[in-house]
Amino acid sequence: MGKQEFVIRRTASVEERVDAIQAAFDERGMTPKLSVDELRHLAEEEWPANGARVVAKAWVDPQFRARLLADGAKAVAELGVPMPKHHRHLVVLENDPRVQNVICCTLCSCTAFTLIGLPPDWYKDLEYRSRVVRESRTVLREMGLDLPAEVEIRVWDTTADTRYMVLPERPPGTDGWSEEQLAGIVTRDSLIGVARLQEP
Ligand SMILES: [Fe+2]
């Protein structure tokens, strides 16, 4: 048996890899820093604000609310909210005192991200994805939403081409508020369905 030769290749450090990618961008005159900042702004500010705006509009305009429940993607387009082409359907799930809708993606981490923002870490966690389906009441309680037994919990599993958004109930004490004020109290968690909005 011949002598075996082992070649040990050192894996480049994260810093070296980042530098290499940066150099490749520089060579091509591209500015990834700008795109990353833009994406972060979209993901953290603009997208969740879209969902809040849609909810506020639905609260004050019953006709819009009806259109939103009938065809979500078409209705949000009226407000100029973009949805990627591959999100073919937007199903808006209306909560009421007896029904709490909750969304998840049991396979990975899909959301209607242009309305909800990028999914929070817990949403991507296997723990949430599997348990929210089997023991939704317990999971919601652990997340701070302790629902009375008479409230039915409906869990919706996102697919590649059907995205969901929860339409939370308008909290009491907000009569006469402007759409902008109302949008200001809508939280990401309420759009996912793991929280209800409290009286301000
Ligand atoms: Fe997914």
mmCIF file with all atom_site columns, N, CA and C and ligand atoms in Angstrom, residues 105 108-110, ligand 1:
data_model
loop_
_atom_site.group_PDB
_atom_site.id
_atom_site.type_symbol
_atom_site.label_atom_id
_atom_site.label_alt_id
_atom_site.label_comp_id
_atom_site.label_asym_id
_atom_site.label_entity_id
_atom_site.label_seq_id
_atom_site.pdbx_PDB_ins_code
_atom_site.Cartn_x
_atom_site.Cartn_y
_atom_site.Cartn_z
_atom_site.occupancy
_atom_site.B_iso_or_equiv
_atom_site.pdbx_formal_charge
_atom_site.auth_seq_id
_atom_site.auth_comp_id
_atom_site.auth_asym_id
_atom_site.auth_atom_id
_atom_site.pdbx_PDB_model_num
ATOM   1  N  N  . CYS A 1 105 ? -45.430 28.604 9.820 1.00 0.00 ? 105 CYS A N  1
ATOM   2  C  CA . CYS A 1 105 ? -45.010 27.871 8.633 1.00 0.00 ? 105 CYS A CA 1
ATOM   3  C  C  . CYS A 1 105 ? -44.327 26.625 9.168 1.00 0.00 ? 105 CYS A C  1
ATOM   4  N  N  . CYS A 1 108 ? -40.846 25.871 7.151 1.00 0.00 ? 108 CYS A N  1
ATOM   5  C  CA . CYS A 1 108 ? -39.666 26.736 7.279 1.00 0.00 ? 108 CYS A CA 1
ATOM   6  C  C  . CYS A 1 108 ? -40.037 28.027 7.980 1.00 0.00 ? 108 CYS A C  1
ATOM   7  N  N  . SER A 1 109 ? -40.141 29.121 7.260 1.00 0.00 ? 109 SER A N  1
ATOM   8  C  CA . SER A 1 109 ? -40.347 30.399 7.944 1.00 0.00 ? 109 SER A CA 1
ATOM   9  C  C  . SER A 1 109 ? -41.091 31.400 7.073 1.00 0.00 ? 109 SER A C  1
ATOM   10 N  N  . CYS A 1 110 ? -41.948 30.922 6.161 1.00 0.00 ? 110 CYS A N  1
ATOM   11 C  CA . CYS A 1 110 ? -42.624 31.843 5.252 1.00 0.00 ? 110 CYS A CA 1
ATOM   12 C  C  . CYS A 1 110 ? -43.598 32.754 5.996 1.00 0.00 ? 110 CYS A C  1
HETATM 13 FE FE . FE  B 2 .   ? -41.836 28.540 5.069 1.00 0.00 ? 1   FE  B FE 1
#
